[in-house]
Amino acid sequence: MIVGVGIDVVDVGRFVAALARTPRLRERLFTPPERELPDASLAARFAAKEAIAKALGAPPGLRWHDATVRRTPGAPPAVELRGTVADRADALGVTAWHLSLSHDAGIASAVAVAEG
């Protein structure tokens, strides 16, 4: 059963400019393993975190560091949750995530499907 669906789109250029303008933004939004990724991949991770929040109903109080998007070559992206995000997913009965990321032509996008 689908518990929730979220989608988000990010303009990569604007996102990179925001990272340059606000040096601590990278640390505030991303976990240490994510921070080392190229800018377009970071924009896609940001879109994924937004999409995950939307799939969970976008309740207040979710923390950016409580969701990590991991990528293993040859496998789909994986979502690792903890803290506030894991608590919300558990409360909704989420047992699996399906995540799709893309970045092309200056746009990064993500779709998240929460399954229960």
GROMACS .gro file of N, CA and C in nm, residues 10-115:
model
  318
   10VAL      N    1   1.465   2.114  -0.838
   10VAL     CA    2   1.559   2.217  -0.794
   10VAL      C    3   1.635   2.271  -0.914
   11ASP      N    4   1.643   2.402  -0.925
   11ASP     CA    5   1.728   2.466  -1.025
   11ASP      C    6   1.872   2.456  -0.974
   12VAL      N    7   1.955   2.380  -1.044
   12VAL     CA    8   2.091   2.353  -0.996
   12VAL      C    9   2.171   2.482  -0.982
   13GLY      N   10   2.162   2.572  -1.078
   13GLY     CA   11   2.238   2.697  -1.071
   13GLY      C   12   2.201   2.780  -0.949
   14ARG      N   13   2.073   2.794  -0.922
   14ARG     CA   14   2.029   2.870  -0.804
   14ARG      C   15   2.074   2.801  -0.676
   15PHE      N   16   2.068   2.668  -0.675
   15PHE     CA   17   2.108   2.592  -0.557
   15PHE      C   18   2.258   2.611  -0.530
   16VAL      N   19   2.339   2.602  -0.635
   16VAL     CA   20   2.484   2.620  -0.620
   16VAL      C   21   2.515   2.762  -0.574
   17ALA      N   22   2.442   2.860  -0.626
   17ALA     CA   23   2.462   2.999  -0.582
   17ALA      C   24   2.428   3.015  -0.434
   18ALA      N   25   2.323   2.948  -0.389
   18ALA     CA   26   2.286   2.954  -0.247
   18ALA      C   27   2.394   2.891  -0.160
   19LEU      N   28   2.452   2.779  -0.207
   19LEU     CA   29   2.562   2.717  -0.132
   19LEU      C   30   2.682   2.810  -0.124
   20ALA      N   31   2.713   2.881  -0.232
   20ALA     CA   32   2.827   2.974  -0.233
   20ALA      C   33   2.800   3.095  -0.145
   21ARG      N   34   2.675   3.142  -0.146
   21ARG     CA   35   2.637   3.261  -0.069
   21ARG      C   36   2.634   3.232   0.082
   22THR      N   37   2.599   3.109   0.118
   22THR     CA   38   2.584   3.072   0.258
   22THR      C   39   2.673   2.951   0.286
   23PRO      N   40   2.798   2.973   0.322
   23PRO     CA   41   2.894   2.864   0.337
   23PRO      C   42   2.850   2.750   0.430
   24ARG      N   43   2.775   2.778   0.534
   24ARG     CA   44   2.736   2.672   0.628
   24ARG      C   45   2.613   2.594   0.582
   25LEU      N   46   2.553   2.634   0.472
   25LEU     CA   47   2.432   2.568   0.422
   25LEU      C   48   2.458   2.422   0.388
   26ARG      N   49   2.573   2.394   0.328
   26ARG     CA   50   2.608   2.255   0.294
   26ARG      C   51   2.608   2.168   0.420
   27GLU      N   52   2.665   2.218   0.528
   27GLU     CA   53   2.670   2.142   0.653
   27GLU      C   54   2.532   2.130   0.717
   28ARG      N   55   2.449   2.233   0.701
   28ARG     CA   56   2.316   2.230   0.761
   28ARG      C   57   2.222   2.132   0.691
   29LEU      N   58   2.237   2.119   0.559
   29LEU     CA   59   2.145   2.036   0.481
   29LEU      C   60   2.187   1.891   0.464
   30PHE      N   61   2.318   1.866   0.465
   30PHE     CA   62   2.366   1.734   0.425
   30PHE      C   63   2.449   1.665   0.532
   31THR      N   64   2.440   1.534   0.534
   31THR     CA   65   2.521   1.452   0.624
   31THR      C   66   2.663   1.446   0.568
   32PRO      N   67   2.762   1.413   0.651
   32PRO     CA   68   2.901   1.411   0.603
   32PRO      C   69   2.923   1.330   0.474
   33PRO      N   70   2.866   1.209   0.458
   33PRO     CA   71   2.891   1.138   0.332
   33PRO      C   72   2.834   1.209   0.208
   34GLU      N   73   2.727   1.285   0.227
   34GLU     CA   74   2.664   1.355   0.114
   34GLU      C   75   2.743   1.480   0.074
   35ARG      N   76   2.806   1.545   0.167
   35ARG     CA   77   2.870   1.676   0.142
   35ARG      C   78   2.977   1.675   0.035
   36GLU      N   79   3.039   1.561   0.012
   36GLU     CA   80   3.150   1.552  -0.082
   36GLU      C   81   3.105   1.532  -0.226
   37LEU      N   82   2.975   1.521  -0.250
   37LEU     CA   83   2.924   1.494  -0.385
   37LEU      C   84   2.932   1.618  -0.473
   38PRO      N   85   2.932   1.599  -0.605
   38PRO     CA   86   2.929   1.714  -0.697
   38PRO      C   87   2.801   1.795  -0.678
   39ASP      N   88   2.805   1.920  -0.722
   39ASP     CA   89   2.694   2.012  -0.700
   39ASP      C   90   2.560   1.960  -0.754
   40ALA      N   91   2.558   1.905  -0.876
   40ALA     CA   92   2.432   1.856  -0.933
   40ALA      C   93   2.378   1.740  -0.850
   41SER      N   94   2.465   1.656  -0.798
   41SER     CA   95   2.421   1.545  -0.713
   41SER      C   96   2.368   1.597  -0.580
   42LEU      N   97   2.429   1.702  -0.527
   42LEU     CA   98   2.378   1.762  -0.404
   42LEU      C   99   2.239   1.821  -0.426
   43ALA      N  100   2.220   1.886  -0.540
   43ALA     CA  101   2.088   1.942  -0.571
   43ALA      C  102   1.985   1.830  -0.579
   44ALA      N  103   2.021   1.717  -0.638
   44ALA     CA  104   1.929   1.603  -0.645
   44ALA      C  105   1.901   1.547  -0.506
   45ARG      N  106   2.002   1.543  -0.418
   45ARG     CA  107   1.982   1.496  -0.280
   45ARG      C  108   1.888   1.590  -0.205
   46PHE      N  109   1.905   1.720  -0.228
   46PHE     CA  110   1.816   1.817  -0.164
   46PHE      C  111   1.672   1.794  -0.212
   47ALA      N  112   1.655   1.776  -0.343
   47ALA     CA  113   1.522   1.747  -0.397
   47ALA      C  114   1.466   1.618  -0.335
   48ALA      N  115   1.552   1.519  -0.316
   48ALA     CA  116   1.507   1.392  -0.256
   48ALA      C  117   1.460   1.412  -0.112
   49LYS      N  118   1.534   1.491  -0.035
   49LYS     CA  119   1.494   1.514   0.104
   49LYS      C  120   1.361   1.588   0.109
   50GLU      N  121   1.342   1.683   0.018
   50GLU     CA  122   1.213   1.753   0.009
   50GLU      C  123   1.102   1.656  -0.030
   51ALA      N  124   1.129   1.570  -0.127
   51ALA     CA  125   1.029   1.473  -0.172
   51ALA      C  126   0.994   1.374  -0.061
   52ILE      N  127   1.092   1.333   0.017
   52ILE     CA  128   1.068   1.243   0.130
   52ILE      C  129   0.978   1.311   0.232
   53ALA      N  130   1.009   1.437   0.263
   53ALA     CA  131   0.926   1.512   0.358
   53ALA      C  132   0.783   1.523   0.308
   54LYS      N  133   0.765   1.551   0.179
   54LYS     CA  134   0.631   1.561   0.122
   54LYS      C  135   0.558   1.428   0.129
   55ALA      N  136   0.629   1.318   0.103
   55ALA     CA  137   0.567   1.185   0.111
   55ALA      C  138   0.520   1.155   0.253
   56LEU      N  139   0.584   1.218   0.350
   56LEU     CA  140   0.547   1.199   0.491
   56LEU      C  141   0.446   1.303   0.539
   57GLY      N  142   0.396   1.384   0.449
   57GLY     CA  143   0.298   1.486   0.485
   57GLY      C  144   0.359   1.618   0.525
   58ALA      N  145   0.490   1.632   0.511
   58ALA     CA  146   0.563   1.756   0.543
   58ALA      C  147   0.529   1.813   0.680
   59PRO      N  148   0.536   1.730   0.785
   59PRO     CA  149   0.509   1.783   0.918
   59PRO      C  150   0.623   1.874   0.965
   60PRO      N  151   0.594   1.971   1.050
   60PRO     CA  152   0.703   2.056   1.102
   60PRO      C  153   0.795   1.973   1.191
   61GLY      N  154   0.919   2.015   1.199
   61GLY     CA  155   1.013   1.953   1.292
   61GLY      C  156   1.104   1.847   1.232
   62LEU      N  157   1.087   1.814   1.104
   62LEU     CA  158   1.179   1.717   1.044
   62LEU      C  159   1.316   1.781   1.030
   63ARG      N  160   1.420   1.704   1.059
   63ARG     CA  161   1.557   1.757   1.051
   63ARG      C  162   1.627   1.704   0.926
   64TRP      N  163   1.699   1.792   0.858
   64TRP     CA  164   1.766   1.757   0.733
   64TRP      C  165   1.862   1.640   0.751
   65HIS      N  166   1.932   1.635   0.863
   65HIS     CA  167   2.033   1.531   0.885
   65HIS      C  168   1.971   1.397   0.922
   66ASP      N  169   1.840   1.393   0.939
   66ASP     CA  170   1.774   1.268   0.974
   66ASP      C  171   1.734   1.186   0.851
   67ALA      N  172   1.776   1.229   0.734
   67ALA     CA  173   1.758   1.152   0.610
   67ALA      C  174   1.886   1.161   0.529
   68THR      N  175   1.937   1.047   0.488
   68THR     CA  176   2.055   1.040   0.402
   68THR      C  177   2.017   0.960   0.279
   69VAL      N  178   2.056   1.010   0.163
   69VAL     CA  179   2.033   0.938   0.038
   69VAL      C  180   2.166   0.876  -0.002
   70ARG      N  181   2.167   0.745  -0.014
   70ARG     CA  182   2.289   0.672  -0.049
   70ARG      C  183   2.275   0.614  -0.189
   71ARG      N  184   2.385   0.609  -0.259
   71ARG     CA  185   2.386   0.554  -0.395
   71ARG      C  186   2.495   0.450  -0.404
   72THR      N  187   2.459   0.329  -0.446
   72THR     CA  188   2.554   0.222  -0.470
   72THR      C  189   2.552   0.193  -0.619
   73PRO      N  190   2.667   0.191  -0.684
   73PRO     CA  191   2.667   0.164  -0.828
   73PRO      C  192   2.590   0.037  -0.862
   74GLY      N  193   2.506   0.048  -0.963
   74GLY     CA  194   2.428  -0.067  -1.007
   74GLY      C  195   2.301  -0.091  -0.927
   75ALA      N  196   2.273  -0.004  -0.830
   75ALA     CA  197   2.153  -0.021  -0.747
   75ALA      C  198   2.077   0.111  -0.742
   76PRO      N  199   1.947   0.104  -0.714
   76PRO     CA  200   1.872   0.229  -0.701
   76PRO      C  201   1.915   0.306  -0.577
   77PRO      N  202   1.888   0.435  -0.571
   77PRO     CA  203   1.921   0.512  -0.451
   77PRO      C  204   1.848   0.454  -0.330
   78ALA      N  205   1.913   0.461  -0.217
   78ALA     CA  206   1.855   0.410  -0.092
   78ALA      C  207   1.838   0.524   0.007
   79VAL      N  208   1.735   0.513   0.088
   79VAL     CA  209   1.705   0.614   0.189
   79VAL      C  210   1.741   0.556   0.326
   80GLU      N  211   1.821   0.630   0.400
   80GLU     CA  212   1.855   0.592   0.538
   80GLU      C  213   1.794   0.696   0.630
   81LEU      N  214   1.703   0.652   0.716
   81LEU     CA  215   1.632   0.745   0.805
   81LEU      C  216   1.672   0.722   0.950
   82ARG      N  217   1.662   0.828   1.027
   82ARG     CA  218   1.685   0.821   1.171
   82ARG      C  219   1.609   0.937   1.235
   83GLY      N  220   1.605   0.941   1.363
   83GLY     CA  221   1.549   1.055   1.436
   83GLY      C  222   1.409   1.095   1.393
   84THR      N  223   1.392   1.224   1.368
   84THR     CA  224   1.259   1.281   1.340
   84THR      C  225   1.195   1.221   1.217
   85VAL      N  226   1.274   1.196   1.113
   85VAL     CA  227   1.218   1.142   0.988
   85VAL      C  228   1.179   0.996   1.007
   86ALA      N  229   1.263   0.918   1.074
   86ALA     CA  230   1.230   0.778   1.101
   86ALA      C  231   1.107   0.768   1.190
   87ASP      N  232   1.096   0.855   1.289
   87ASP     CA  233   0.980   0.853   1.378
   87ASP      C  234   0.850   0.878   1.301
   88ARG      N  235   0.853   0.976   1.210
   88ARG     CA  236   0.733   1.006   1.131
   88ARG      C  237   0.700   0.890   1.037
   89ALA      N  238   0.801   0.833   0.972
   89ALA     CA  239   0.779   0.719   0.883
   89ALA      C  240   0.720   0.601   0.960
   90ASP      N  241   0.773   0.575   1.078
   90ASP     CA  242   0.721   0.465   1.162
   90ASP      C  243   0.576   0.491   1.201
   91ALA      N  244   0.545   0.615   1.237
   91ALA     CA  245   0.408   0.649   1.278
   91ALA      C  246   0.309   0.629   1.164
   92LEU      N  247   0.354   0.647   1.041
   92LEU     CA  248   0.268   0.628   0.925
   92LEU      C  249   0.268   0.484   0.873
   93GLY      N  250   0.354   0.401   0.931
   93GLY     CA  251   0.361   0.261   0.888
   93GLY      C  252   0.445   0.238   0.764
   94VAL      N  253   0.539   0.328   0.734
   94VAL     CA  254   0.624   0.311   0.616
   94VAL      C  255   0.722   0.196   0.641
   95THR      N  256   0.725   0.103   0.547
   95THR     CA  257   0.815  -0.012   0.558
   95THR      C  258   0.918  -0.016   0.445
   96ALA      N  259   0.896   0.061   0.338
   96ALA     CA  260   0.989   0.063   0.225
   96ALA      C  261   0.980   0.196   0.153
   97TRP      N  262   1.090   0.232   0.089
   97TRP     CA  263   1.097   0.355   0.010
   97TRP      C  264   1.137   0.323  -0.132
   98HIS      N  265   1.081   0.396  -0.226
   98HIS     CA  266   1.121   0.390  -0.367
   98HIS      C  267   1.159   0.534  -0.403
   99LEU      N  268   1.280   0.551  -0.454
   99LEU     CA  269   1.332   0.684  -0.479
   99LEU      C  270   1.393   0.690  -0.618
  100SER      N  271   1.363   0.796  -0.691
  100SER     CA  272   1.423   0.819  -0.822
  100SER      C  273   1.480   0.960  -0.824
  101LEU      N  274   1.606   0.973  -0.868
  101LEU     CA  275   1.675   1.101  -0.876
  101LEU      C  276   1.717   1.126  -1.021
  102SER      N  277   1.719   1.252  -1.059
  102SER     CA  278   1.766   1.287  -1.192
  102SER      C  279   1.823   1.428  -1.189
  103HIS      N  280   1.922   1.453  -1.274
  103HIS     CA  281   1.968   1.590  -1.295
  103HIS      C  282   2.017   1.601  -1.439
  104ASP      N  283   1.957   1.699  -1.509
  104ASP     CA  284   1.987   1.722  -1.649
  104ASP      C  285   1.942   1.863  -1.687
  105ALA      N  286   2.014   1.925  -1.777
  105ALA     CA  287   1.977   2.057  -1.830
  105ALA      C  288   1.956   2.160  -1.720
  106GLY      N  289   2.037   2.151  -1.613
  106GLY     CA  290   2.029   2.250  -1.507
  106GLY      C  291   1.919   2.229  -1.406
  107ILE      N  292   1.850   2.116  -1.414
  107ILE     CA  293   1.742   2.086  -1.321
  107ILE      C  294   1.771   1.953  -1.252
  108ALA      N  295   1.752   1.950  -1.121
  108ALA     CA  296   1.759   1.825  -1.044
  108ALA      C  297   1.619   1.794  -0.995
  109SER      N  298   1.583   1.666  -0.997
  109SER     CA  299   1.450   1.628  -0.954
  109SER      C  300   1.456   1.497  -0.876
  110ALA      N  301   1.352   1.477  -0.796
  110ALA     CA  302   1.341   1.353  -0.719
  110ALA      C  303   1.195   1.320  -0.697
  111VAL      N  304   1.167   1.190  -0.698
  111VAL     CA  305   1.035   1.139  -0.663
  111VAL      C  306   1.056   1.035  -0.553
  112ALA      N  307   0.978   1.045  -0.447
  112ALA     CA  308   0.985   0.951  -0.337
  112ALA      C  309   0.848   0.889  -0.315
  113VAL      N  310   0.846   0.757  -0.305
  113VAL     CA  311   0.723   0.683  -0.276
  113VAL      C  312   0.745   0.606  -0.146
  114ALA      N  313   0.659   0.635  -0.048
  114ALA     CA  314   0.663   0.564   0.081
  114ALA      C  315   0.561   0.452   0.076
  115GLU      N  316   0.605   0.334   0.106
  115GLU     CA  317   0.519   0.216   0.100
  115GLU      C  318   0.503   0.158   0.240
   0.00000   0.00000   0.00000
